[in-house]
GROMACS .gro file of C-alpha atoms in nm:
model
  244
    1UNK     CA    1   0.682   1.482   0.139
    2UNK     CA    2   0.705   1.090   0.105
    3UNK     CA    3   0.408   0.838   0.040
    4UNK     CA    4   0.499   0.484   0.097
    5UNK     CA    5   0.292   0.176   0.042
    6UNK     CA    6   0.389  -0.135   0.291
    7UNK     CA    7   0.302  -0.421   0.083
    8UNK     CA    8   0.092  -0.705   0.248
    9UNK     CA    9   0.382  -0.947   0.181
   10UNK     CA   10   0.635  -0.726   0.373
   11UNK     CA   11   0.414  -0.676   0.709
   12UNK     CA   12   0.243  -1.037   0.686
   13UNK     CA   13   0.333  -1.367   0.616
   14UNK     CA   14   0.104  -1.445   0.302
   15UNK     CA   15   0.167  -1.796   0.334
   16UNK     CA   16   0.031  -1.826   0.659
   17UNK     CA   17  -0.312  -1.671   0.699
   18UNK     CA   18  -0.353  -1.400   0.982
   19UNK     CA   19   0.001  -1.394   1.063
   20UNK     CA   20   0.197  -1.067   1.111
   21UNK     CA   21   0.575  -0.997   1.062
   22UNK     CA   22   0.632  -0.755   1.344
   23UNK     CA   23   0.992  -0.771   1.324
   24UNK     CA   24   0.962  -0.645   0.972
   25UNK     CA   25   0.722  -0.384   1.075
   26UNK     CA   26   0.972  -0.252   1.329
   27UNK     CA   27   1.245  -0.259   1.074
   28UNK     CA   28   1.067  -0.030   0.849
   29UNK     CA   29   0.934   0.177   1.104
   30UNK     CA   30   1.285   0.261   1.239
   31UNK     CA   31   1.407   0.353   0.893
   32UNK     CA   32   1.135   0.578   0.813
   33UNK     CA   33   1.201   0.763   1.166
   34UNK     CA   34   1.505   0.894   0.965
   35UNK     CA   35   1.302   1.068   0.710
   36UNK     CA   36   1.352   1.454   0.743
   37UNK     CA   37   1.014   1.537   0.590
   38UNK     CA   38   0.649   1.470   0.635
   39UNK     CA   39   0.546   1.084   0.555
   40UNK     CA   40   0.220   0.922   0.474
   41UNK     CA   41   0.197   0.537   0.500
   42UNK     CA   42  -0.045   0.311   0.336
   43UNK     CA   43  -0.065  -0.058   0.374
   44UNK     CA   44  -0.186  -0.359   0.231
   45UNK     CA   45  -0.394  -0.650   0.381
   46UNK     CA   46  -0.165  -0.968   0.332
   47UNK     CA   47  -0.264  -1.252   0.508
   48UNK     CA   48  -0.539  -1.037   0.676
   49UNK     CA   49  -0.778  -0.874   0.462
   50UNK     CA   50  -0.668  -1.063   0.134
   51UNK     CA   51  -0.734  -1.390   0.283
   52UNK     CA   52  -1.076  -1.310   0.387
   53UNK     CA   53  -1.144  -1.114   0.042
   54UNK     CA   54  -1.081  -1.455  -0.145
   55UNK     CA   55  -1.269  -1.655   0.101
   56UNK     CA   56  -1.581  -1.427   0.035
   57UNK     CA   57  -1.513  -1.368  -0.321
   58UNK     CA   58  -1.487  -1.001  -0.262
   59UNK     CA   59  -1.311  -0.760  -0.531
   60UNK     CA   60  -1.269  -0.426  -0.654
   61UNK     CA   61  -1.600  -0.409  -0.856
   62UNK     CA   62  -1.880  -0.266  -0.640
   63UNK     CA   63  -2.139  -0.544  -0.589
   64UNK     CA   64  -2.354  -0.684  -0.320
   65UNK     CA   65  -2.124  -0.858  -0.162
   66UNK     CA   66  -2.196  -1.116   0.164
   67UNK     CA   67  -2.229  -0.863   0.447
   68UNK     CA   68  -2.064  -1.091   0.695
   69UNK     CA   69  -1.786  -1.097   0.447
   70UNK     CA   70  -1.764  -0.715   0.462
   71UNK     CA   71  -1.762  -0.679   0.832
   72UNK     CA   72  -1.499  -0.987   0.847
   73UNK     CA   73  -1.261  -0.818   0.576
   74UNK     CA   74  -1.285  -0.475   0.777
   75UNK     CA   75  -1.236  -0.625   1.121
   76UNK     CA   76  -0.925  -0.799   0.996
   77UNK     CA   77  -0.780  -0.461   0.843
   78UNK     CA   78  -0.843  -0.307   1.168
   79UNK     CA   79  -0.645  -0.554   1.369
   80UNK     CA   80  -0.361  -0.525   1.115
   81UNK     CA   81  -0.380  -0.162   1.120
   82UNK     CA   82  -0.333  -0.154   1.500
   83UNK     CA   83  -0.042  -0.372   1.494
   84UNK     CA   84   0.113  -0.112   1.222
   85UNK     CA   85   0.034   0.186   1.445
   86UNK     CA   86   0.197   0.003   1.753
   87UNK     CA   87   0.510  -0.062   1.559
   88UNK     CA   88   0.528   0.287   1.429
   89UNK     CA   89   0.454   0.441   1.794
   90UNK     CA   90   0.712   0.208   1.947
   91UNK     CA   91   0.978   0.342   1.726
   92UNK     CA   92   0.940   0.696   1.771
   93UNK     CA   93   0.653   0.800   1.528
   94UNK     CA   94   0.342   0.963   1.640
   95UNK     CA   95   0.104   0.760   1.403
   96UNK     CA   96  -0.255   0.891   1.324
   97UNK     CA   97  -0.525   0.640   1.209
   98UNK     CA   98  -0.668   0.740   0.881
   99UNK     CA   99  -0.962   0.524   0.805
  100UNK     CA  100  -1.023   0.527   0.406
  101UNK     CA  101  -1.383   0.655   0.477
  102UNK     CA  102  -1.200   0.967   0.600
  103UNK     CA  103  -1.120   1.058   0.243
  104UNK     CA  104  -1.342   0.845   0.005
  105UNK     CA  105  -1.722   0.872  -0.082
  106UNK     CA  106  -1.857   0.584  -0.274
  107UNK     CA  107  -1.523   0.487  -0.486
  108UNK     CA  108  -1.440   0.846  -0.551
  109UNK     CA  109  -1.147   1.018  -0.357
  110UNK     CA  110  -1.207   1.356  -0.188
  111UNK     CA  111  -0.934   1.607  -0.238
  112UNK     CA  112  -1.065   1.770   0.083
  113UNK     CA  113  -0.982   1.474   0.274
  114UNK     CA  114  -0.669   1.405   0.086
  115UNK     CA  115  -0.551   1.745   0.167
  116UNK     CA  116  -0.628   1.734   0.531
  117UNK     CA  117  -0.412   1.411   0.547
  118UNK     CA  118  -0.134   1.639   0.401
  119UNK     CA  119  -0.176   1.891   0.667
  120UNK     CA  120  -0.175   1.627   0.927
  121UNK     CA  121   0.176   1.484   0.816
  122UNK     CA  122   0.306   1.836   0.802
  123UNK     CA  123   0.228   1.867   1.174
  124UNK     CA  124   0.445   1.613   1.268
  125UNK     CA  125   0.191   1.315   1.297
  126UNK     CA  126   0.202   1.019   1.031
  127UNK     CA  127  -0.125   0.958   0.881
  128UNK     CA  128  -0.148   0.575   0.828
  129UNK     CA  129  -0.409   0.454   0.587
  130UNK     CA  130  -0.503   0.108   0.440
  131UNK     CA  131  -0.669  -0.095   0.169
  132UNK     CA  132  -1.034  -0.200   0.271
  133UNK     CA  133  -1.402  -0.308   0.200
  134UNK     CA  134  -1.599   0.020   0.176
  135UNK     CA  135  -1.952   0.105   0.120
  136UNK     CA  136  -2.023   0.222  -0.218
  137UNK     CA  137  -2.427   0.286  -0.203
  138UNK     CA  138  -2.726   0.108  -0.298
  139UNK     CA  139  -2.640  -0.213  -0.102
  140UNK     CA  140  -2.322  -0.228  -0.270
  141UNK     CA  141  -1.956  -0.267  -0.143
  142UNK     CA  142  -1.626  -0.302  -0.298
  143UNK     CA  143  -1.258  -0.346  -0.216
  144UNK     CA  144  -1.012  -0.049  -0.222
  145UNK     CA  145  -0.669  -0.165  -0.279
  146UNK     CA  146  -0.387   0.018  -0.084
  147UNK     CA  147  -0.228   0.054  -0.447
  148UNK     CA  148  -0.512   0.288  -0.560
  149UNK     CA  149  -0.509   0.434  -0.259
  150UNK     CA  150  -0.142   0.542  -0.348
  151UNK     CA  151  -0.281   0.712  -0.667
  152UNK     CA  152  -0.545   0.897  -0.528
  153UNK     CA  153  -0.329   1.051  -0.253
  154UNK     CA  154  -0.041   1.126  -0.505
  155UNK     CA  155  -0.264   1.300  -0.736
  156UNK     CA  156  -0.373   1.571  -0.475
  157UNK     CA  157  -0.045   1.601  -0.272
  158UNK     CA  158   0.192   1.550  -0.541
  159UNK     CA  159   0.472   1.404  -0.313
  160UNK     CA  160   0.856   1.418  -0.374
  161UNK     CA  161   0.851   1.046  -0.382
  162UNK     CA  162   0.626   0.750  -0.375
  163UNK     CA  163   0.757   0.414  -0.244
  164UNK     CA  164   0.622   0.071  -0.278
  165UNK     CA  165   0.772  -0.170  -0.062
  166UNK     CA  166   0.734  -0.523  -0.198
  167UNK     CA  167   0.850  -0.853  -0.117
  168UNK     CA  168   1.066  -0.838  -0.430
  169UNK     CA  169   1.367  -0.649  -0.539
  170UNK     CA  170   1.136  -0.477  -0.794
  171UNK     CA  171   1.036  -0.555  -1.130
  172UNK     CA  172   1.194  -0.820  -1.347
  173UNK     CA  173   1.225  -0.832  -1.736
  174UNK     CA  174   1.231  -1.221  -1.705
  175UNK     CA  175   1.071  -1.426  -1.416
  176UNK     CA  176   1.312  -1.721  -1.466
  177UNK     CA  177   1.628  -1.524  -1.473
  178UNK     CA  178   1.497  -1.272  -1.227
  179UNK     CA  179   1.676  -0.992  -1.462
  180UNK     CA  180   1.553  -0.667  -1.238
  181UNK     CA  181   1.432  -0.376  -1.447
  182UNK     CA  182   1.625  -0.069  -1.314
  183UNK     CA  183   1.401   0.186  -1.456
  184UNK     CA  184   1.051   0.127  -1.610
  185UNK     CA  185   0.911   0.380  -1.890
  186UNK     CA  186   0.704   0.263  -2.172
  187UNK     CA  187   0.848  -0.093  -2.185
  188UNK     CA  188   0.655  -0.385  -2.033
  189UNK     CA  189   0.788  -0.616  -1.760
  190UNK     CA  190   0.672  -0.951  -1.741
  191UNK     CA  191   0.428  -1.022  -1.459
  192UNK     CA  192   0.392  -1.400  -1.339
  193UNK     CA  193   0.044  -1.497  -1.249
  194UNK     CA  194   0.143  -1.601  -0.905
  195UNK     CA  195   0.183  -1.233  -0.830
  196UNK     CA  196  -0.178  -1.190  -0.871
  197UNK     CA  197  -0.409  -1.146  -0.560
  198UNK     CA  198  -0.782  -1.019  -0.541
  199UNK     CA  199  -0.690  -0.699  -0.540
  200UNK     CA  200  -0.496  -0.709  -0.881
  201UNK     CA  201  -0.122  -0.782  -0.721
  202UNK     CA  202   0.165  -0.686  -0.935
  203UNK     CA  203  -0.009  -0.578  -1.235
  204UNK     CA  204  -0.231  -0.326  -1.045
  205UNK     CA  205   0.124  -0.204  -0.864
  206UNK     CA  206   0.249  -0.128  -1.230
  207UNK     CA  207  -0.060   0.039  -1.344
  208UNK     CA  208  -0.090   0.266  -1.036
  209UNK     CA  209   0.269   0.325  -1.045
  210UNK     CA  210   0.267   0.468  -1.415
  211UNK     CA  211  -0.030   0.677  -1.341
  212UNK     CA  212   0.143   0.833  -1.070
  213UNK     CA  213   0.482   0.897  -1.246
  214UNK     CA  214   0.291   1.059  -1.542
  215UNK     CA  215   0.169   1.323  -1.292
  216UNK     CA  216   0.522   1.383  -1.221
  217UNK     CA  217   0.641   1.216  -0.922
  218UNK     CA  218   0.903   0.970  -0.922
  219UNK     CA  219   0.777   0.617  -0.812
  220UNK     CA  220   1.017   0.328  -0.663
  221UNK     CA  221   0.969  -0.045  -0.617
  222UNK     CA  222   1.203  -0.140  -0.333
  223UNK     CA  223   1.225  -0.466  -0.145
  224UNK     CA  224   1.071  -0.387   0.201
  225UNK     CA  225   1.244  -0.691   0.345
  226UNK     CA  226   1.564  -0.517   0.301
  227UNK     CA  227   1.479  -0.154   0.478
  228UNK     CA  228   1.799   0.014   0.414
  229UNK     CA  229   1.692   0.027   0.027
  230UNK     CA  230   1.389   0.235   0.174
  231UNK     CA  231   1.625   0.464   0.332
  232UNK     CA  232   1.869   0.485   0.009
  233UNK     CA  233   1.551   0.561  -0.213
  234UNK     CA  234   1.451   0.878   0.049
  235UNK     CA  235   1.818   0.963  -0.005
  236UNK     CA  236   1.793   0.951  -0.370
  237UNK     CA  237   1.995   0.601  -0.436
  238UNK     CA  238   1.776   0.362  -0.595
  239UNK     CA  239   1.819  -0.005  -0.592
  240UNK     CA  240   1.495  -0.142  -0.746
  241UNK     CA  241   1.264  -0.039  -1.026
  242UNK     CA  242   1.232   0.355  -1.057
  243UNK     CA  243   0.935   0.510  -1.260
  244UNK     CA  244   0.982   0.844  -1.404
   0.00000   0.00000   0.00000
């Protein structure tokens, strides 16, 4: 089984609010169609959910956020998710929309819900879930990032490979020279402040990737704007940053 995160910088234009990159979605969908094993897809919010999260000052910490903001974030993510689903369907997949609330209770993941997602993937359909604004309880809500979802799912299903499709080639040991870190272990790659967003940006991706790899799953950071590299990673050829 393969678990893949489609970053918001791949499926949207983060420099332009509420702007999808439909050609990029289609390119990735065509590549994933070639995977000869179950696939689960998680996608980020990009210039949809992240844009509104910033506007309404919403974060991953549970708080009593503006109800209007919560509704706006959720509605924008549903719109983006529909575009991802349409792209997958058009390119030969049988996508199955999996709202995060199907496997989350407050800020705790439901192993039963995640195992069910795995069964759906094995049936020939492609579960698709996404980062979202979720109910926490006691009038509090929070932002659940797609990166965190990756860890929740990987912990239960133990996929063969986790892929984070980014807008960059991988991690860089130095942002100025853009020297690529081919394999990340205990070393610390530099993370630019410009990579940060409301859900933690690259720093969060590194933390989640490290946690997943410690569980025994290989994790790969690849440039999602070069879909062929996703296909290569599925086949065991890595051009990016590998965590193991």
